[in-house]
mmCIF file of C-alpha atoms in Angstrom:
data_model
loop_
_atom_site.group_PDB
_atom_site.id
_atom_site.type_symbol
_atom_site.label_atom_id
_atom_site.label_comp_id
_atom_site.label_asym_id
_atom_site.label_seq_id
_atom_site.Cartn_x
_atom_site.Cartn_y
_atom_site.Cartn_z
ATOM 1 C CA UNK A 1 -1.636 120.730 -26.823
ATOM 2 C CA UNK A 2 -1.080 118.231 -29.300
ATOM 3 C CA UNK A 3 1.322 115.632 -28.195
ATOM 4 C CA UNK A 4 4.346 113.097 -29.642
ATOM 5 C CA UNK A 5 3.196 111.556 -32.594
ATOM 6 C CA UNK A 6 4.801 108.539 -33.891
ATOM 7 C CA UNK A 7 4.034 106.676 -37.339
ATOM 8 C CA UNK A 8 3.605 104.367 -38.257
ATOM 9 C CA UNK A 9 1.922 102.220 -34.991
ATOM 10 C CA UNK A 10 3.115 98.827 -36.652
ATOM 11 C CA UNK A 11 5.558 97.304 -38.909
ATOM 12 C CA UNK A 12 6.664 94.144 -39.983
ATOM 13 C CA UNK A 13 9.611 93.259 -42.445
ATOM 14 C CA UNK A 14 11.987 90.975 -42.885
ATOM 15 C CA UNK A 15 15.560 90.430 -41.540
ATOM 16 C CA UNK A 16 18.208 92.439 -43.814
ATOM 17 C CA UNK A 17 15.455 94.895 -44.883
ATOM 18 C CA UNK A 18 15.548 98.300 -43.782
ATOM 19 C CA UNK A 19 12.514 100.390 -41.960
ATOM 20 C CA UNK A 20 12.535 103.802 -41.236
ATOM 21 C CA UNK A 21 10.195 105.513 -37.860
ATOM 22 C CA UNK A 22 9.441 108.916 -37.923
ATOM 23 C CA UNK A 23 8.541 111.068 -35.233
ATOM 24 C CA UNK A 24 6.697 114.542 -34.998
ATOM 25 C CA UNK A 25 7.645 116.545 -30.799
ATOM 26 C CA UNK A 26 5.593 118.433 -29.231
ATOM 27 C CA UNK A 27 5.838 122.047 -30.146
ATOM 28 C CA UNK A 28 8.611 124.110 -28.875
ATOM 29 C CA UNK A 29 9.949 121.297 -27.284
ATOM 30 C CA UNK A 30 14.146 121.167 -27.912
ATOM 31 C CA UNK A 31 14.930 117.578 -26.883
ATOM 32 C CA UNK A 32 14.258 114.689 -28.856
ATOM 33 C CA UNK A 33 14.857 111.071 -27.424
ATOM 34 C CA UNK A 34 14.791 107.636 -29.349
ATOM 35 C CA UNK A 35 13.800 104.873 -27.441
ATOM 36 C CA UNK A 36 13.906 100.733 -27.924
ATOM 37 C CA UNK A 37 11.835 98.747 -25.656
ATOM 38 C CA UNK A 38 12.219 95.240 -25.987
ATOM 39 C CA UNK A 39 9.344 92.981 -24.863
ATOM 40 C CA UNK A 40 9.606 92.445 -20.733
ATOM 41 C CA UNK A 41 12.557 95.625 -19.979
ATOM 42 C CA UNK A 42 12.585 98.834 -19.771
ATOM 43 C CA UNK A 43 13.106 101.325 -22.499
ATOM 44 C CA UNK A 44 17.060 101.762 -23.266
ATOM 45 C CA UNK A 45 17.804 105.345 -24.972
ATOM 46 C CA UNK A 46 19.100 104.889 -28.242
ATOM 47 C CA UNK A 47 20.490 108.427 -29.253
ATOM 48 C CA UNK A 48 19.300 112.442 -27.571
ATOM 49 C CA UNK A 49 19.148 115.498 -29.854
ATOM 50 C CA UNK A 50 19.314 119.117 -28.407
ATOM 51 C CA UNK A 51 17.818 120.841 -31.191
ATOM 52 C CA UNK A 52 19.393 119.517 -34.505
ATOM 53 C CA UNK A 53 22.564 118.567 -32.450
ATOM 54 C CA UNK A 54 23.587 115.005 -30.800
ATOM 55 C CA UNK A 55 23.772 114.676 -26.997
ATOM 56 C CA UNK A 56 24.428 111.272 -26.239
ATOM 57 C CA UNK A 57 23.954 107.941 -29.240
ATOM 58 C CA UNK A 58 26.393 106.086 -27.059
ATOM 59 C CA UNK A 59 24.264 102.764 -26.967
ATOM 60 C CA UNK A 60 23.195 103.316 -30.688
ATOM 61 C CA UNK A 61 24.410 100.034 -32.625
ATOM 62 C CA UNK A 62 25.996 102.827 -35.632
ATOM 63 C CA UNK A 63 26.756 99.807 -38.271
ATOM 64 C CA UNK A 64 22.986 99.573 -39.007
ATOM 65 C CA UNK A 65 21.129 102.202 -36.912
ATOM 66 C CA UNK A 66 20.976 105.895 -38.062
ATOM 67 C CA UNK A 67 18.782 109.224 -36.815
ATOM 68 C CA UNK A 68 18.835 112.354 -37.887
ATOM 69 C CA UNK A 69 16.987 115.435 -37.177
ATOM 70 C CA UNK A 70 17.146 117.985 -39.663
ATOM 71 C CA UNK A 71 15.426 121.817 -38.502
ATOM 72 C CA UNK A 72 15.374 120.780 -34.868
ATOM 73 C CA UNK A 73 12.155 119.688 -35.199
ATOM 74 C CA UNK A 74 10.824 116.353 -36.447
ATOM 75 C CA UNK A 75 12.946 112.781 -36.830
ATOM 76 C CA UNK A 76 13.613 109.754 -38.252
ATOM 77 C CA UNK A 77 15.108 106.909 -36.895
ATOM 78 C CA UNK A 78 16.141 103.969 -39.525
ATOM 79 C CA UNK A 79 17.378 100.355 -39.444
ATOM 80 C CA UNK A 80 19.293 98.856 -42.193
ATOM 81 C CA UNK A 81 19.990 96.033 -42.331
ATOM 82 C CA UNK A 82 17.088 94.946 -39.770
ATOM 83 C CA UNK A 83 17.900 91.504 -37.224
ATOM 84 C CA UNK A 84 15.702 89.657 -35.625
ATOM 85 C CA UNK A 85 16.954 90.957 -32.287
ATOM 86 C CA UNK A 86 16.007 94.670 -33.204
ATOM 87 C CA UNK A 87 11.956 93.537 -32.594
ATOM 88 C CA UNK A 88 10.890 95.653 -30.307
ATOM 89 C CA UNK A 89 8.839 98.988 -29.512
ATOM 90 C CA UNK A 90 10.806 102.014 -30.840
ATOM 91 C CA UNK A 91 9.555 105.352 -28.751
ATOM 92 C CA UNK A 92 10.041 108.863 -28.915
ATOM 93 C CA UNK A 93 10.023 111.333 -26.636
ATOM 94 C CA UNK A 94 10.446 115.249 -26.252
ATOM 95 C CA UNK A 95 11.487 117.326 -23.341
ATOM 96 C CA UNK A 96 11.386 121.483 -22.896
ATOM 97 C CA UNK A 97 14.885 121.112 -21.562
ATOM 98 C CA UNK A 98 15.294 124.617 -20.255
ATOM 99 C CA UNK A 99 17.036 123.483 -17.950
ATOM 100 C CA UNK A 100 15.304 125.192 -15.362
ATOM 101 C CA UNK A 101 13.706 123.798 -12.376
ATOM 102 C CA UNK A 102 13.052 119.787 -11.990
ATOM 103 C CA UNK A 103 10.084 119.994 -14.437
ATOM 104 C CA UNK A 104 12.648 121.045 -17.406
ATOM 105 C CA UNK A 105 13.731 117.672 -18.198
ATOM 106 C CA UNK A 106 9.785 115.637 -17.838
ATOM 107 C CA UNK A 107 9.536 113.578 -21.219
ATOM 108 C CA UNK A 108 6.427 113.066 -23.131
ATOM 109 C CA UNK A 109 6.366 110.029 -24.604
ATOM 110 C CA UNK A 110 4.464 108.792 -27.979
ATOM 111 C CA UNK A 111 2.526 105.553 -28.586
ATOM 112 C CA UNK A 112 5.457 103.871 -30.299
ATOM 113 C CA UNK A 113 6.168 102.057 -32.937
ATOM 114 C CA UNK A 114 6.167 97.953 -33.010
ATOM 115 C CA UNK A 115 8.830 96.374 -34.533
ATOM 116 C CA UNK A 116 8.572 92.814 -35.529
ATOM 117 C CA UNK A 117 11.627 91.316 -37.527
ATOM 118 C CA UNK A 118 10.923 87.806 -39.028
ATOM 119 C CA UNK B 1 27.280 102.401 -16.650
ATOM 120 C CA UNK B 2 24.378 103.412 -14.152
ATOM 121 C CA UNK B 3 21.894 100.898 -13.491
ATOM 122 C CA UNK B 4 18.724 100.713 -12.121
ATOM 123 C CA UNK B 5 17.058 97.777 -10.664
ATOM 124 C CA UNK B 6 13.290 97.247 -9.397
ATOM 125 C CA UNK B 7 11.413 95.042 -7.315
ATOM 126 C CA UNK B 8 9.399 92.899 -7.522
ATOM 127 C CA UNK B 9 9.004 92.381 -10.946
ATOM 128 C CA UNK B 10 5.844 90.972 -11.194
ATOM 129 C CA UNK B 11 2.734 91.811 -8.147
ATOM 130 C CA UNK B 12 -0.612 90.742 -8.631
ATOM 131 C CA UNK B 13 -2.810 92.141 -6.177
ATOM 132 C CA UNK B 14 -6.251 92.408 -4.824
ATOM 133 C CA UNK B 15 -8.231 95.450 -5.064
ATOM 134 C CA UNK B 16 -8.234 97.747 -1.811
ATOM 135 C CA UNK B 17 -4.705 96.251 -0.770
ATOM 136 C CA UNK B 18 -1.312 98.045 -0.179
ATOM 137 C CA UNK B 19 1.633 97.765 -2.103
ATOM 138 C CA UNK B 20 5.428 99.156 -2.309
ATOM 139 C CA UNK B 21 7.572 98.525 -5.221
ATOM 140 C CA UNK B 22 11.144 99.528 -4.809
ATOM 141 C CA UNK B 23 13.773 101.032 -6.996
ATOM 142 C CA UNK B 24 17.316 100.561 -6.485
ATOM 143 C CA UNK B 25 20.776 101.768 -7.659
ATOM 144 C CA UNK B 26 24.540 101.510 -6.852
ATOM 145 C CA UNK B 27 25.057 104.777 -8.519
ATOM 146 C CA UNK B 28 24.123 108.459 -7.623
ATOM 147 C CA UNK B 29 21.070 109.712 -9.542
ATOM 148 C CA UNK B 30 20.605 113.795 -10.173
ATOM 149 C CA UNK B 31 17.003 113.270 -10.740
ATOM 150 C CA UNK B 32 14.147 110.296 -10.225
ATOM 151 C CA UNK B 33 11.344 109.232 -12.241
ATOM 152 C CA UNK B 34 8.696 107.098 -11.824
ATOM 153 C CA UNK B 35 6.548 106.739 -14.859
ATOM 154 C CA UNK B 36 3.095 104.557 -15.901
ATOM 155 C CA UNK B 37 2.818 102.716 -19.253
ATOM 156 C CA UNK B 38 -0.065 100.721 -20.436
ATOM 157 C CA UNK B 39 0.148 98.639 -22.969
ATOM 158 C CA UNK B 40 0.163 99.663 -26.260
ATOM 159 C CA UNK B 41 1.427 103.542 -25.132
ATOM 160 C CA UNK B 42 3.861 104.970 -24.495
ATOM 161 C CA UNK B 43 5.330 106.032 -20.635
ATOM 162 C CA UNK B 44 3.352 108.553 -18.801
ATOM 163 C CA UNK B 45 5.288 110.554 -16.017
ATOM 164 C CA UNK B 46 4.385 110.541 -12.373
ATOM 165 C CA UNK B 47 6.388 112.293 -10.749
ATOM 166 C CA UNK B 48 9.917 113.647 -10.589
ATOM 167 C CA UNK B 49 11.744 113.738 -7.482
ATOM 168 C CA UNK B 50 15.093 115.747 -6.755
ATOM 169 C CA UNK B 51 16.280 115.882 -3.170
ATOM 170 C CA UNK B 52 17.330 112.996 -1.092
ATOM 171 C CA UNK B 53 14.902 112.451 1.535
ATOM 172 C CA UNK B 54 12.107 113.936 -0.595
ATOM 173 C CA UNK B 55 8.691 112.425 -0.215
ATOM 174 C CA UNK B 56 5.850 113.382 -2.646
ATOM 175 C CA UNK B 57 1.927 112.356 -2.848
ATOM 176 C CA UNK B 58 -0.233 112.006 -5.931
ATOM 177 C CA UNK B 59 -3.661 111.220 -4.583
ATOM 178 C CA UNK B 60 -2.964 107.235 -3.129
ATOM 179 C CA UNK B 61 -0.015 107.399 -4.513
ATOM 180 C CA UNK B 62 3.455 108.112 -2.348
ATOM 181 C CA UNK B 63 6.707 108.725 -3.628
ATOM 182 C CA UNK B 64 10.358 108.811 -1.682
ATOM 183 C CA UNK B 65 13.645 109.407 -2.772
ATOM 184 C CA UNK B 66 16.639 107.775 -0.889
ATOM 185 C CA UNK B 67 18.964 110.564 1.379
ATOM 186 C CA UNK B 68 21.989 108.849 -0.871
ATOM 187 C CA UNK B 69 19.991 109.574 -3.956
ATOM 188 C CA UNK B 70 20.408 106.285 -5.229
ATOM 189 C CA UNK B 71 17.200 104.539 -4.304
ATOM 190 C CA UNK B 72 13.311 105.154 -4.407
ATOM 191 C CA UNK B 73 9.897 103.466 -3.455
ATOM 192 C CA UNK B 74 6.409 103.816 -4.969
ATOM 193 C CA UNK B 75 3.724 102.886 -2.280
ATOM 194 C CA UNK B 76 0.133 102.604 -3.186
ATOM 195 C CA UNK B 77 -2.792 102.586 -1.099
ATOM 196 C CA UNK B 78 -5.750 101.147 -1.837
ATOM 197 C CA UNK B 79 -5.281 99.677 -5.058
ATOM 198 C CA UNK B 80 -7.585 99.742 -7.547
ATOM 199 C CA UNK B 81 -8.088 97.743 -11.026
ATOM 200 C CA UNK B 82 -6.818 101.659 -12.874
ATOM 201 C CA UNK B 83 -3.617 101.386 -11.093
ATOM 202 C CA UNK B 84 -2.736 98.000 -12.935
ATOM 203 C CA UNK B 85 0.352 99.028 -15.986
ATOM 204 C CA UNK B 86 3.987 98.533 -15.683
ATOM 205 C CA UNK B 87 5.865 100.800 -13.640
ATOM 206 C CA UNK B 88 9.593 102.644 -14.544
ATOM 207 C CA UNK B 89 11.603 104.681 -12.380
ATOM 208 C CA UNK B 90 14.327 106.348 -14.746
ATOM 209 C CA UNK B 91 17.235 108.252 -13.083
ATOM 210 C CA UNK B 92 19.461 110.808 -14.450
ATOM 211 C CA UNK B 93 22.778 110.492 -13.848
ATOM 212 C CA UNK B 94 25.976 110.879 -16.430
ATOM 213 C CA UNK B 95 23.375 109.492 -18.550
ATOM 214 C CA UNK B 96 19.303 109.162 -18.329
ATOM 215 C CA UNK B 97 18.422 105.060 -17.987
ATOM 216 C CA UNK B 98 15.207 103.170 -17.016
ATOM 217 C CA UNK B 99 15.091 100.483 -14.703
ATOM 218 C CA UNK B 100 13.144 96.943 -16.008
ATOM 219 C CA UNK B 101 10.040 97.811 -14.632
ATOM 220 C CA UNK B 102 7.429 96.426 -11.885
ATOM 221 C CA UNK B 103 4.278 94.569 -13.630
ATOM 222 C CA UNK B 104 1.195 95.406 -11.482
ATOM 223 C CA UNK B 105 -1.943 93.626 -11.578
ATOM 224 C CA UNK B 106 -4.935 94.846 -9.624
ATOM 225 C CA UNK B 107 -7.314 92.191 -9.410
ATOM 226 C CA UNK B 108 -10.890 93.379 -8.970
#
């Protein structure tokens, strides 16, 4: 089974230029999670899809961040204008979400892509 | 907001000792995570616990979930230098949040 994949790996621009991630879930998998990890924490969630519907972008900064994910299936997650605080590791992750048993909500994570604003 | 806080944040260790790193909350959680990352990757999950009280085993590695549901240790025995990588707990709660992370280092 394949599993999240995340391009690209690396990317450096800087401030007030935009970047866009993009992220591929495992198959069949209905939940879709954004991630930002900044260097030394923990990953904060930055916006949940159920399908091609929103769950939760509470702690998504909306003046400059936007995701979308048209067909329920794969994403994109973009920055514009980029600061220098928004270096970090941006990671997806999928879930079954069938909301079934504990194992219905385990997320697969991808590599991740690093951020670095200058 | 839920929060989740872990200690210690940094443990360098020798190989073939003991450890415990903890995982701590003010708040309720539904759920608890503990997950693996290495750097350069992305989190790998360990195990999910669900009931308070619950204690689960992966190999030298024991997991226990609080009876309140709002704490959780990871205990390791025998370390070895594979078991060095940052370690997460995530609850989920009214929302799904990660703790900072413990920084392991198994020394060999």
């Amino acid at each position: 089974e394949a599993g999240v994949a995340q391009s690209p790996r690396y990317k450096i621009i800087e401030k007030r230029q935009s970047v866009a991630f993009w992220c591929n879930p495992i198959s069949g998998h209905a939940t879709l999670y954004w991630y930002q990890q900044i260097l030394g924490q923990g990953p904060k969630l930055l916006i949940q899809f159920q399908n091609n519907g929103v769950v939760d972008d509470s702690q998504l900064p909306k003046d400059r961040f936007s995701a979308e994910r048209l067909k329920g299936v794969d994403s994109t997650l973009k920055i514009q204008p980029a600061k220098l605080e928004d270096s970090a590791v941006y990671l997806c992750a999928s879930s079954f979400t069938s909301g079934v048993g504990r194992d219905s909500y385990e997320q697969y994570f991808g590599p991740g892509t690093r951020l670095t604003v200058t | 907001t839920q929060l989740l806080e872990q200690s210690p944040q940094f443990l360098s260790i020798q190989e073939g000792e003991n450890l415990t790193v903890y995982c701590n909350s003010s708040s309720v959680f539904s759920s608890l995570q503990w997950y693996r990352q290495e750097p350069g990757e992305g989190p790998v999950l360990l195990v999910t616990v669900v009931t308070g009280g619950e204690v689960k085993k992966l190999k030298r590695l024991t997991f226990q979930f609080g009876d309140a549901r709002k704490d959780s240790s990871l205990h390791i025995t025998a370390a070895q230098p594979g078991d060095t990588g940052l370690y997460l707990c995530a609850g989920r709660g009214q929302n799904f949040v990660f703790g900072p992370g413990t920084r392991l280092s198994v020394l060999p």
